[in-house]
């Protein structure tokens, strides 16, 4: 066990890279969690509208993030290969992608009203969904740019700056969120629109701080972060070759859950509110899992850049150990204290007796979440490891198939055709997560990822660097 701790790719390396990412994700989770708590206490309609609208925004944002974030794998592999002068060029290809992507995301505001009219949610909820969605779309470019810039640090395994920036944005966002929702500290009461504006401010602040940290003179000397700003067609196309499948798989995963939320909304406001609350609590486990998954991508990417797939496999196992430990702790809280957690979300416009139906459904769902988190923990680490090795096409096809055939279509059949209700629909989520986990684990163990090459080969020592 001591060798597992201290060896390259062992527990110590995972903790060094992963824990700051987990803390950064935890700060994002706290920001989203408090946002949901504030909205839940503001009105039942606000909490019912927040998650569908937030997910709808995140659907296309997730595609762009999945592409832009792949700059981190290029940075990791160039770092592992000992080629720091290529790091700046890799980062800039991600930033060149962010520019048109941000404009496309902002243009989604024009489809807000017809989009939520299709969902069939109550009229009051539709208005709030469209408002929340529109504001988030206008600010999504800041979130995308911040994520891309953070790849400069995370790809090198220098994850502490990412944590500091995320935590700083969270600390400033929470009081602003409270003030704009409820109208405190001299600011107007804006309800769900205030929550969206506070989120956009946090994204802007993150992008600004990341930019200031990345484009320092010392980083220019070592990594060419300023002088490599020019568009590099060959590197950009290579970036898209691996990044686009990554973006599509992220899109399909989020889209599947978004469609699920919209279908649950047709069961009524109570079912939708219970589902939204439980997904908000699930984020306490899921987003830190994402932090560990990014750590797996970084360590595997660095090992593959160095030509050492055995170290990549070792790092994958070490990451699994840490992520499972965290998941088991949070699962215990979900199983033994579900009513107390759900009680945090009781709206002001409902009495305890009126909220009880929402809470009773939530108790069952939260315990189901505790079960599927055990599968999700394994699956998401395998996904991160395969992604770091460049096996993105397989991941894309797997999630495309599973999302369509196991999550979306069966949920539609159970809710819209058979009318079986909330719990059978949620069983589809469990089946989806379990299937992905098994497929990803088998893929990793078979080792096809060992033959993938993400970065170009270095030029001979007497030649010019590519």
CSV table of C-alpha atoms in Angstrom, one decimal:
chain,number,residue,atom,x,y,z
A,1,UNK,CA,0.0,0.0,0.0
A,2,UNK,CA,2.9,2.3,0.7
A,3,UNK,CA,4.2,1.7,-2.8
A,4,UNK,CA,0.8,2.6,-4.2
A,5,UNK,CA,1.0,5.9,-2.3
A,6,UNK,CA,4.4,7.0,-3.3
A,7,UNK,CA,5.0,5.6,-6.8
A,8,UNK,CA,4.6,7.7,-10.0
A,9,UNK,CA,0.9,7.7,-10.7
A,10,UNK,CA,0.1,6.7,-7.2
A,11,UNK,CA,-2.2,8.0,-4.5
A,12,UNK,CA,0.1,11.0,-3.7
A,13,UNK,CA,0.2,12.1,-7.4
A,14,UNK,CA,-3.6,11.7,-7.7
A,15,UNK,CA,-4.1,13.7,-4.5
A,16,UNK,CA,-1.7,16.4,-5.6
A,17,UNK,CA,-3.5,16.9,-8.9
A,18,UNK,CA,-7.0,15.8,-8.0
A,19,UNK,CA,-7.7,17.3,-4.6
A,20,UNK,CA,-7.4,21.0,-5.7
A,21,UNK,CA,-9.7,20.1,-8.7
A,22,UNK,CA,-12.2,18.4,-6.3
A,23,UNK,CA,-12.1,21.5,-4.0
A,24,UNK,CA,-12.6,23.7,-7.1
A,25,UNK,CA,-15.5,21.5,-8.2
A,26,UNK,CA,-16.8,21.5,-4.6
A,27,UNK,CA,-16.9,25.3,-4.6
A,28,UNK,CA,-18.8,25.2,-7.9
A,29,UNK,CA,-21.2,22.7,-6.3
A,30,UNK,CA,-21.6,24.9,-3.3
A,31,UNK,CA,-22.4,27.8,-5.5
A,32,UNK,CA,-25.0,25.8,-7.4
A,33,UNK,CA,-26.4,24.2,-4.3
A,34,UNK,CA,-26.9,27.6,-2.5
A,35,UNK,CA,-28.4,29.0,-5.7
A,36,UNK,CA,-31.0,26.1,-5.6
A,37,UNK,CA,-31.6,26.6,-1.9
A,38,UNK,CA,-32.2,30.3,-2.3
A,39,UNK,CA,-34.6,29.7,-5.2
A,40,UNK,CA,-36.3,26.9,-3.4
A,41,UNK,CA,-37.0,29.2,-0.5
A,42,UNK,CA,-38.1,31.9,-2.9
A,43,UNK,CA,-40.9,30.0,-4.6
A,44,UNK,CA,-41.8,26.5,-5.8
A,45,UNK,CA,-42.1,27.8,-9.4
A,46,UNK,CA,-38.5,29.2,-9.2
A,47,UNK,CA,-37.0,25.9,-8.1
A,48,UNK,CA,-39.1,24.0,-10.6
A,49,UNK,CA,-37.8,26.2,-13.4
A,50,UNK,CA,-34.2,26.5,-12.4
A,51,UNK,CA,-32.9,23.0,-13.2
A,52,UNK,CA,-34.7,22.5,-16.6
A,53,UNK,CA,-33.5,26.0,-17.8
A,54,UNK,CA,-30.0,25.5,-16.4
A,55,UNK,CA,-29.7,22.1,-18.1
A,56,UNK,CA,-31.1,23.5,-21.4
A,57,UNK,CA,-28.4,26.1,-21.3
A,58,UNK,CA,-25.8,23.5,-20.4
A,59,UNK,CA,-26.7,21.2,-23.3
A,60,UNK,CA,-25.0,23.3,-26.0
A,61,UNK,CA,-22.5,24.8,-23.5
A,62,UNK,CA,-21.5,21.3,-22.7
A,63,UNK,CA,-20.6,20.5,-26.3
A,64,UNK,CA,-18.4,23.6,-26.5
A,65,UNK,CA,-16.8,22.9,-23.1
A,66,UNK,CA,-16.1,19.3,-24.1
A,67,UNK,CA,-14.2,20.5,-27.2
A,68,UNK,CA,-12.4,23.4,-25.5
A,69,UNK,CA,-11.4,21.4,-22.4
A,70,UNK,CA,-9.6,19.0,-24.6
A,71,UNK,CA,-6.8,21.6,-24.8
A,72,UNK,CA,-6.0,20.2,-21.4
A,73,UNK,CA,-5.2,16.8,-22.8
A,74,UNK,CA,-2.8,18.3,-25.4
A,75,UNK,CA,-1.2,20.4,-22.6
A,76,UNK,CA,-0.8,17.2,-20.5
A,77,UNK,CA,0.7,15.2,-23.3
A,78,UNK,CA,3.1,17.9,-24.4
A,79,UNK,CA,4.2,18.3,-20.7
A,80,UNK,CA,4.7,14.5,-20.4
A,81,UNK,CA,6.7,14.5,-23.7
A,82,UNK,CA,9.0,17.3,-22.4
A,83,UNK,CA,7.9,19.9,-25.0
A,84,UNK,CA,6.8,23.0,-23.0
A,85,UNK,CA,7.1,25.4,-26.0
A,86,UNK,CA,4.1,23.6,-27.6
A,87,UNK,CA,1.9,24.3,-24.6
A,88,UNK,CA,1.0,27.8,-25.5
A,89,UNK,CA,0.1,26.9,-29.1
A,90,UNK,CA,-2.2,24.1,-27.8
A,91,UNK,CA,-3.9,26.5,-25.4
A,92,UNK,CA,-4.5,29.1,-28.1
A,93,UNK,CA,-6.2,26.6,-30.5
A,94,UNK,CA,-8.7,26.1,-27.7
A,95,UNK,CA,-9.2,29.9,-27.3
A,96,UNK,CA,-9.7,30.3,-31.1
A,97,UNK,CA,-12.5,27.7,-30.8
A,98,UNK,CA,-14.0,29.7,-27.9
A,99,UNK,CA,-14.6,32.9,-29.9
A,100,UNK,CA,-17.2,31.7,-32.4
A,101,UNK,CA,-18.6,29.2,-29.9
A,102,UNK,CA,-19.4,32.1,-27.4
A,103,UNK,CA,-21.2,34.0,-30.1
A,104,UNK,CA,-23.3,30.9,-31.0
A,105,UNK,CA,-24.2,30.4,-27.4
A,106,UNK,CA,-25.3,34.0,-26.9
A,107,UNK,CA,-27.6,33.7,-30.0
A,108,UNK,CA,-29.6,31.0,-28.2
A,109,UNK,CA,-31.5,33.7,-26.4
A,110,UNK,CA,-33.7,34.1,-29.5
A,111,UNK,CA,-35.1,30.6,-29.1
A,112,UNK,CA,-35.9,30.7,-25.4
A,113,UNK,CA,-39.7,31.2,-25.5
A,114,UNK,CA,-40.5,28.6,-28.2
A,115,UNK,CA,-38.0,26.1,-26.6
A,116,UNK,CA,-39.8,26.1,-23.2
A,117,UNK,CA,-43.2,26.2,-24.8
A,118,UNK,CA,-42.4,22.7,-26.2
A,119,UNK,CA,-41.8,21.3,-22.7
A,120,UNK,CA,-45.4,21.6,-21.7
A,121,UNK,CA,-44.6,22.8,-18.2
A,122,UNK,CA,-47.0,25.1,-16.3
A,123,UNK,CA,-47.2,28.6,-17.9
A,124,UNK,CA,-45.7,30.4,-14.8
A,125,UNK,CA,-42.7,28.0,-14.9
A,126,UNK,CA,-42.2,28.5,-18.6
A,127,UNK,CA,-41.8,32.2,-18.2
A,128,UNK,CA,-39.2,31.8,-15.5
A,129,UNK,CA,-37.4,29.1,-17.5
A,130,UNK,CA,-37.1,31.3,-20.5
A,131,UNK,CA,-35.8,34.2,-18.4
A,132,UNK,CA,-33.2,32.2,-16.6
A,133,UNK,CA,-32.0,30.4,-19.8
A,134,UNK,CA,-31.6,33.7,-21.8
A,135,UNK,CA,-29.4,35.4,-19.2
A,136,UNK,CA,-27.2,32.3,-18.8
A,137,UNK,CA,-26.7,32.0,-22.6
A,138,UNK,CA,-25.5,35.6,-22.8
A,139,UNK,CA,-22.8,34.9,-20.2
A,140,UNK,CA,-21.8,31.4,-21.3
A,141,UNK,CA,-18.8,32.6,-23.3
A,142,UNK,CA,-17.2,33.6,-20.0
A,143,UNK,CA,-17.7,30.1,-18.6
A,144,UNK,CA,-16.2,28.6,-21.8
A,145,UNK,CA,-13.2,30.9,-21.8
A,146,UNK,CA,-12.5,30.3,-18.1
A,147,UNK,CA,-12.5,26.6,-18.6
A,148,UNK,CA,-10.2,26.7,-21.6
A,149,UNK,CA,-7.7,29.0,-19.8
A,150,UNK,CA,-7.7,26.7,-16.8
A,151,UNK,CA,-6.4,23.9,-19.1
A,152,UNK,CA,-3.0,25.6,-19.1
A,153,UNK,CA,-2.7,24.8,-15.4
A,154,UNK,CA,-4.6,21.6,-15.1
A,155,UNK,CA,-2.9,19.9,-18.0
A,156,UNK,CA,0.5,20.5,-16.3
A,157,UNK,CA,-0.9,19.1,-13.1
A,158,UNK,CA,-0.7,22.6,-11.5
A,159,UNK,CA,-4.3,22.5,-10.2
A,160,UNK,CA,-3.9,24.8,-7.2
A,161,UNK,CA,-4.5,28.0,-9.3
A,162,UNK,CA,-7.7,26.5,-10.7
A,163,UNK,CA,-9.0,25.8,-7.2
A,164,UNK,CA,-8.2,29.3,-6.0
A,165,UNK,CA,-9.9,31.0,-8.9
A,166,UNK,CA,-13.0,28.8,-8.5
A,167,UNK,CA,-13.2,29.3,-4.8
A,168,UNK,CA,-12.8,33.1,-5.2
A,169,UNK,CA,-15.7,33.3,-7.7
A,170,UNK,CA,-17.8,31.2,-5.3
A,171,UNK,CA,-17.1,33.4,-2.3
A,172,UNK,CA,-18.2,36.5,-4.2
A,173,UNK,CA,-21.1,34.8,-6.0
A,174,UNK,CA,-23.0,33.5,-3.0
A,175,UNK,CA,-23.8,36.9,-1.3
A,176,UNK,CA,-24.5,38.4,-4.7
A,177,UNK,CA,-26.9,35.6,-5.5
A,178,UNK,CA,-28.8,36.1,-2.2
A,179,UNK,CA,-28.9,39.8,-2.7
A,180,UNK,CA,-30.2,39.7,-6.3
A,181,UNK,CA,-32.8,37.0,-5.6
A,182,UNK,CA,-34.3,38.5,-2.5
A,183,UNK,CA,-33.5,42.2,-3.0
A,184,UNK,CA,-31.0,42.7,-0.2
A,185,UNK,CA,-28.1,45.2,0.4
A,186,UNK,CA,-29.8,47.9,-1.7
A,187,UNK,CA,-30.1,45.7,-4.8
A,188,UNK,CA,-33.4,45.0,-6.5
A,189,UNK,CA,-35.4,41.8,-5.9
A,190,UNK,CA,-35.0,39.9,-9.2
A,191,UNK,CA,-35.9,36.3,-8.3
A,192,UNK,CA,-34.7,33.8,-10.8
A,193,UNK,CA,-33.2,36.5,-13.1
A,194,UNK,CA,-31.0,37.6,-10.2
A,195,UNK,CA,-29.7,34.1,-9.7
A,196,UNK,CA,-28.7,33.9,-13.4
A,197,UNK,CA,-27.0,37.3,-13.3
A,198,UNK,CA,-25.0,36.3,-10.2
A,199,UNK,CA,-23.9,33.1,-12.0
A,200,UNK,CA,-22.8,35.1,-15.1
A,201,UNK,CA,-20.8,37.4,-12.8
A,202,UNK,CA,-19.0,34.4,-11.3
A,203,UNK,CA,-18.1,33.2,-14.8
A,204,UNK,CA,-16.8,36.6,-15.9
A,205,UNK,CA,-14.7,36.8,-12.7
A,206,UNK,CA,-13.2,33.3,-13.3
A,207,UNK,CA,-12.3,34.1,-16.9
A,208,UNK,CA,-10.6,37.4,-15.9
A,209,UNK,CA,-8.6,35.9,-13.0
A,210,UNK,CA,-7.5,32.9,-15.2
A,211,UNK,CA,-6.4,35.3,-18.0
A,212,UNK,CA,-4.3,37.3,-15.5
A,213,UNK,CA,-2.6,34.2,-14.2
A,214,UNK,CA,-2.0,32.5,-17.5
A,215,UNK,CA,-0.6,35.4,-19.5
A,216,UNK,CA,2.2,36.4,-17.1
A,217,UNK,CA,5.7,37.1,-18.4
A,218,UNK,CA,7.2,34.0,-16.7
A,219,UNK,CA,4.7,31.7,-18.5
A,220,UNK,CA,5.6,33.4,-21.8
A,221,UNK,CA,9.3,32.6,-21.3
A,222,UNK,CA,8.7,28.9,-20.6
A,223,UNK,CA,5.5,28.1,-22.5
A,224,UNK,CA,5.1,30.8,-25.2
A,225,UNK,CA,1.6,31.7,-24.0
A,226,UNK,CA,1.7,35.1,-25.7
A,227,UNK,CA,3.8,34.6,-28.8
A,228,UNK,CA,1.9,31.5,-29.8
A,229,UNK,CA,-1.4,33.3,-30.3
A,230,UNK,CA,-1.5,32.8,-34.1
A,231,UNK,CA,-4.0,30.3,-35.6
A,232,UNK,CA,-2.2,27.0,-36.4
A,233,UNK,CA,-4.3,25.1,-38.9
A,234,UNK,CA,-2.6,21.7,-38.5
A,235,UNK,CA,-2.7,21.8,-34.7
A,236,UNK,CA,-6.2,23.2,-34.7
A,237,UNK,CA,-7.4,20.3,-37.0
A,238,UNK,CA,-5.7,17.8,-34.7
A,239,UNK,CA,-7.3,19.5,-31.7
A,240,UNK,CA,-10.7,19.2,-33.4
A,241,UNK,CA,-10.1,15.5,-34.4
A,242,UNK,CA,-10.0,14.6,-30.7
A,243,UNK,CA,-12.0,17.5,-29.2
A,244,UNK,CA,-15.1,17.2,-31.3
A,245,UNK,CA,-15.9,13.6,-30.3
A,246,UNK,CA,-15.3,14.7,-26.7
A,247,UNK,CA,-17.7,17.6,-27.2
A,248,UNK,CA,-20.4,15.3,-28.8
A,249,UNK,CA,-20.2,12.8,-26.0
A,250,UNK,CA,-20.5,15.5,-23.3
A,251,UNK,CA,-23.4,16.9,-25.3
A,252,UNK,CA,-25.2,13.6,-25.6
A,253,UNK,CA,-24.8,12.8,-21.9
A,254,UNK,CA,-26.2,16.2,-20.8
A,255,UNK,CA,-28.9,16.1,-23.5
A,256,UNK,CA,-30.1,12.7,-22.3
A,257,UNK,CA,-30.5,14.0,-18.7
A,258,UNK,CA,-32.1,17.2,-20.0
A,259,UNK,CA,-34.7,15.3,-22.0
A,260,UNK,CA,-35.3,13.2,-18.9
A,261,UNK,CA,-36.0,16.3,-16.8
A,262,UNK,CA,-38.4,17.7,-19.4
A,263,UNK,CA,-40.3,14.4,-19.5
A,264,UNK,CA,-40.5,14.3,-15.7
A,265,UNK,CA,-41.9,17.8,-15.8
A,266,UNK,CA,-45.0,16.5,-17.6
A,267,UNK,CA,-45.8,14.4,-14.5
A,268,UNK,CA,-46.5,17.6,-12.5
A,269,UNK,CA,-44.8,20.3,-10.4
A,270,UNK,CA,-44.3,18.1,-7.4
A,271,UNK,CA,-42.5,15.3,-9.4
A,272,UNK,CA,-40.4,17.9,-11.2
A,273,UNK,CA,-39.5,19.8,-8.0
A,274,UNK,CA,-38.5,16.5,-6.2
A,275,UNK,CA,-36.3,15.5,-9.2
A,276,UNK,CA,-34.7,18.9,-9.4
A,277,UNK,CA,-33.9,18.9,-5.7
A,278,UNK,CA,-32.4,15.4,-5.8
A,279,UNK,CA,-30.3,16.3,-8.8
A,280,UNK,CA,-29.1,19.4,-6.9
A,281,UNK,CA,-28.0,17.1,-4.0
A,282,UNK,CA,-26.5,14.6,-6.4
A,283,UNK,CA,-24.2,17.4,-7.6
A,284,UNK,CA,-22.5,17.2,-4.2
A,285,UNK,CA,-21.1,13.8,-5.3
A,286,UNK,CA,-21.0,14.2,-9.1
A,287,UNK,CA,-19.0,17.4,-9.5
A,288,UNK,CA,-16.1,16.3,-7.2
A,289,UNK,CA,-16.2,13.0,-9.2
A,290,UNK,CA,-15.6,15.2,-12.3
A,291,UNK,CA,-12.6,16.7,-10.5
A,292,UNK,CA,-11.2,13.2,-10.0
A,293,UNK,CA,-12.0,12.3,-13.6
A,294,UNK,CA,-10.1,15.3,-14.9
A,295,UNK,CA,-7.2,14.2,-12.6
A,296,UNK,CA,-7.3,10.8,-14.3
A,297,UNK,CA,-7.2,12.5,-17.7
A,298,UNK,CA,-4.2,14.6,-16.7
A,299,UNK,CA,-2.1,11.8,-15.2
A,300,UNK,CA,-3.0,9.4,-18.0
A,301,UNK,CA,-2.3,12.1,-20.6
A,302,UNK,CA,1.1,12.9,-19.1
A,303,UNK,CA,2.0,9.3,-19.0
A,304,UNK,CA,1.0,8.7,-22.6
A,305,UNK,CA,2.9,11.8,-23.7
A,306,UNK,CA,6.0,10.2,-22.0
A,307,UNK,CA,5.3,6.9,-23.8
A,308,UNK,CA,4.5,5.0,-20.6
A,309,UNK,CA,1.0,3.4,-20.8
A,310,UNK,CA,1.7,1.2,-17.8
A,311,UNK,CA,2.0,4.3,-15.6
A,312,UNK,CA,-1.2,5.5,-17.1
A,313,UNK,CA,-3.0,2.3,-16.0
A,314,UNK,CA,-1.5,2.6,-12.6
A,315,UNK,CA,-2.7,6.2,-12.2
A,316,UNK,CA,-6.2,5.2,-13.3
A,317,UNK,CA,-6.4,2.6,-10.5
A,318,UNK,CA,-5.1,5.1,-7.9
A,319,UNK,CA,-7.7,7.6,-8.9
A,320,UNK,CA,-10.4,5.0,-8.6
A,321,UNK,CA,-9.4,4.3,-5.0
A,322,UNK,CA,-9.7,8.0,-3.9
A,323,UNK,CA,-12.9,8.7,-5.8
A,324,UNK,CA,-14.7,5.6,-4.4
A,325,UNK,CA,-13.7,6.6,-0.8
A,326,UNK,CA,-15.2,10.0,-1.3
A,327,UNK,CA,-18.4,8.6,-2.9
A,328,UNK,CA,-19.0,6.1,-0.1
A,329,UNK,CA,-18.9,8.9,2.5
A,330,UNK,CA,-21.4,11.0,0.7
A,331,UNK,CA,-23.6,8.0,0.0
A,332,UNK,CA,-23.9,7.3,3.7
A,333,UNK,CA,-25.2,10.8,4.2
A,334,UNK,CA,-27.8,10.3,1.4
A,335,UNK,CA,-29.0,7.0,2.9
A,336,UNK,CA,-29.2,8.0,6.5
A,337,UNK,CA,-30.1,11.7,6.4
A,338,UNK,CA,-32.3,12.2,3.3
A,339,UNK,CA,-35.2,14.0,5.0
A,340,UNK,CA,-32.9,16.5,6.6
A,341,UNK,CA,-31.2,17.3,3.3
A,342,UNK,CA,-34.4,17.6,1.4
A,343,UNK,CA,-35.8,19.9,4.1
A,344,UNK,CA,-33.3,22.6,3.2
A,345,UNK,CA,-35.2,23.2,-0.1
A,346,UNK,CA,-38.7,23.9,1.4
A,347,UNK,CA,-40.1,26.9,-0.4
A,348,UNK,CA,-41.5,29.8,1.6
A,349,UNK,CA,-44.8,29.6,-0.2
A,350,UNK,CA,-45.4,26.0,1.0
A,351,UNK,CA,-46.3,24.8,4.5
A,352,UNK,CA,-44.4,21.8,5.9
A,353,UNK,CA,-47.5,19.6,5.2
A,354,UNK,CA,-47.7,20.8,1.6
A,355,UNK,CA,-44.0,20.1,1.1
A,356,UNK,CA,-44.3,16.6,2.5
A,357,UNK,CA,-45.3,15.0,-0.8
A,358,UNK,CA,-42.2,16.4,-2.5
A,359,UNK,CA,-40.0,15.3,0.4
A,360,UNK,CA,-41.4,11.7,0.5
A,361,UNK,CA,-40.7,11.3,-3.2
A,362,UNK,CA,-37.3,12.8,-2.7
A,363,UNK,CA,-36.3,10.3,0.0
A,364,UNK,CA,-36.9,7.4,-2.4
A,365,UNK,CA,-35.0,9.1,-5.2
A,366,UNK,CA,-32.1,10.2,-3.0
A,367,UNK,CA,-31.5,6.6,-1.9
A,368,UNK,CA,-31.6,5.5,-5.6
A,369,UNK,CA,-29.0,8.1,-6.3
A,370,UNK,CA,-26.8,6.6,-3.6
A,371,UNK,CA,-26.9,3.3,-5.5
A,372,UNK,CA,-26.1,4.7,-8.9
A,373,UNK,CA,-23.3,6.9,-7.6
A,374,UNK,CA,-21.3,3.7,-6.9
A,375,UNK,CA,-21.5,2.8,-10.6
A,376,UNK,CA,-21.0,6.4,-11.7
A,377,UNK,CA,-17.8,6.7,-9.6
A,378,UNK,CA,-16.2,3.8,-11.6
A,379,UNK,CA,-17.6,4.9,-14.9
A,380,UNK,CA,-16.5,8.5,-14.8
A,381,UNK,CA,-12.9,7.6,-13.8
A,382,UNK,CA,-12.7,5.2,-16.7
A,383,UNK,CA,-14.1,7.9,-19.0
A,384,UNK,CA,-11.5,10.4,-17.8
A,385,UNK,CA,-8.6,7.9,-18.3
A,386,UNK,CA,-9.8,6.9,-21.8
A,387,UNK,CA,-10.2,10.6,-22.7
A,388,UNK,CA,-6.7,11.4,-21.5
A,389,UNK,CA,-5.4,8.7,-23.7
A,390,UNK,CA,-7.3,10.0,-26.7
A,391,UNK,CA,-9.9,7.3,-27.1
A,392,UNK,CA,-12.6,9.9,-27.6
A,393,UNK,CA,-14.4,8.4,-30.6
A,394,UNK,CA,-15.3,5.2,-28.7
A,395,UNK,CA,-16.6,7.3,-25.7
A,396,UNK,CA,-18.7,9.4,-28.1
A,397,UNK,CA,-20.3,6.3,-29.8
A,398,UNK,CA,-20.9,4.6,-26.4
A,399,UNK,CA,-22.7,7.5,-24.8
A,400,UNK,CA,-24.6,8.3,-28.0
A,401,UNK,CA,-26.0,4.7,-28.0
A,402,UNK,CA,-26.6,4.3,-24.3
A,403,UNK,CA,-28.2,7.8,-23.9
A,404,UNK,CA,-30.7,7.1,-26.7
A,405,UNK,CA,-31.5,3.5,-26.1
A,406,UNK,CA,-31.3,3.1,-22.3
A,407,UNK,CA,-32.2,6.6,-21.0
A,408,UNK,CA,-34.2,8.7,-23.4
A,409,UNK,CA,-36.5,6.3,-25.3
A,410,UNK,CA,-37.4,4.1,-22.3
A,411,UNK,CA,-38.2,7.1,-20.1
A,412,UNK,CA,-40.4,8.5,-22.9
A,413,UNK,CA,-42.1,5.2,-23.2
A,414,UNK,CA,-42.7,4.9,-19.4
A,415,UNK,CA,-43.9,8.5,-18.9
A,416,UNK,CA,-45.7,9.5,-22.1
A,417,UNK,CA,-47.0,6.1,-23.4
A,418,UNK,CA,-47.4,3.7,-20.4
A,419,UNK,CA,-47.9,6.4,-17.7
A,420,UNK,CA,-46.0,4.4,-15.2
A,421,UNK,CA,-44.8,7.5,-13.2
A,422,UNK,CA,-41.8,8.8,-11.4
A,423,UNK,CA,-40.0,5.8,-10.0
A,424,UNK,CA,-39.9,3.6,-13.1
A,425,UNK,CA,-38.5,6.6,-15.1
A,426,UNK,CA,-35.8,7.0,-12.5
A,427,UNK,CA,-34.9,3.3,-12.9
A,428,UNK,CA,-33.9,4.2,-16.4
A,429,UNK,CA,-31.2,6.5,-15.0
A,430,UNK,CA,-29.8,3.7,-12.9
A,431,UNK,CA,-29.7,1.3,-15.9
A,432,UNK,CA,-28.0,4.0,-18.0
A,433,UNK,CA,-25.3,4.7,-15.5
A,434,UNK,CA,-24.7,1.0,-14.9
A,435,UNK,CA,-24.4,0.2,-18.6
A,436,UNK,CA,-21.9,3.0,-19.2
A,437,UNK,CA,-19.8,1.9,-16.3
A,438,UNK,CA,-19.6,-1.7,-17.5
A,439,UNK,CA,-18.7,-0.7,-21.1
A,440,UNK,CA,-16.1,1.9,-20.1
A,441,UNK,CA,-14.4,-0.5,-17.6
A,442,UNK,CA,-14.2,-3.3,-20.1
A,443,UNK,CA,-12.9,-0.9,-22.8
A,444,UNK,CA,-10.1,0.3,-20.5
A,445,UNK,CA,-9.1,-3.3,-19.4
A,446,UNK,CA,-8.8,-4.4,-23.0
A,447,UNK,CA,-6.2,-1.7,-23.6
A,448,UNK,CA,-7.0,-0.4,-27.1
A,449,UNK,CA,-6.3,3.1,-25.8
A,450,UNK,CA,-2.6,2.2,-25.4
A,451,UNK,CA,-2.2,2.6,-29.2
A,452,UNK,CA,-3.8,6.0,-29.6
A,453,UNK,CA,-1.5,9.0,-30.3
A,454,UNK,CA,-2.8,12.5,-29.6
A,455,UNK,CA,0.2,14.8,-30.2
A,456,UNK,CA,2.4,14.8,-33.2
A,457,UNK,CA,5.8,13.2,-33.1
A,458,UNK,CA,8.7,15.5,-32.2
A,459,UNK,CA,11.0,16.6,-34.9
A,460,UNK,CA,14.6,15.2,-34.9
A,461,UNK,CA,17.0,17.0,-32.6
A,462,UNK,CA,18.7,18.9,-35.4
A,463,UNK,CA,15.4,19.8,-37.0
A,464,UNK,CA,12.8,22.5,-36.4
A,465,UNK,CA,10.1,21.8,-33.8
A,466,UNK,CA,6.8,21.0,-35.3
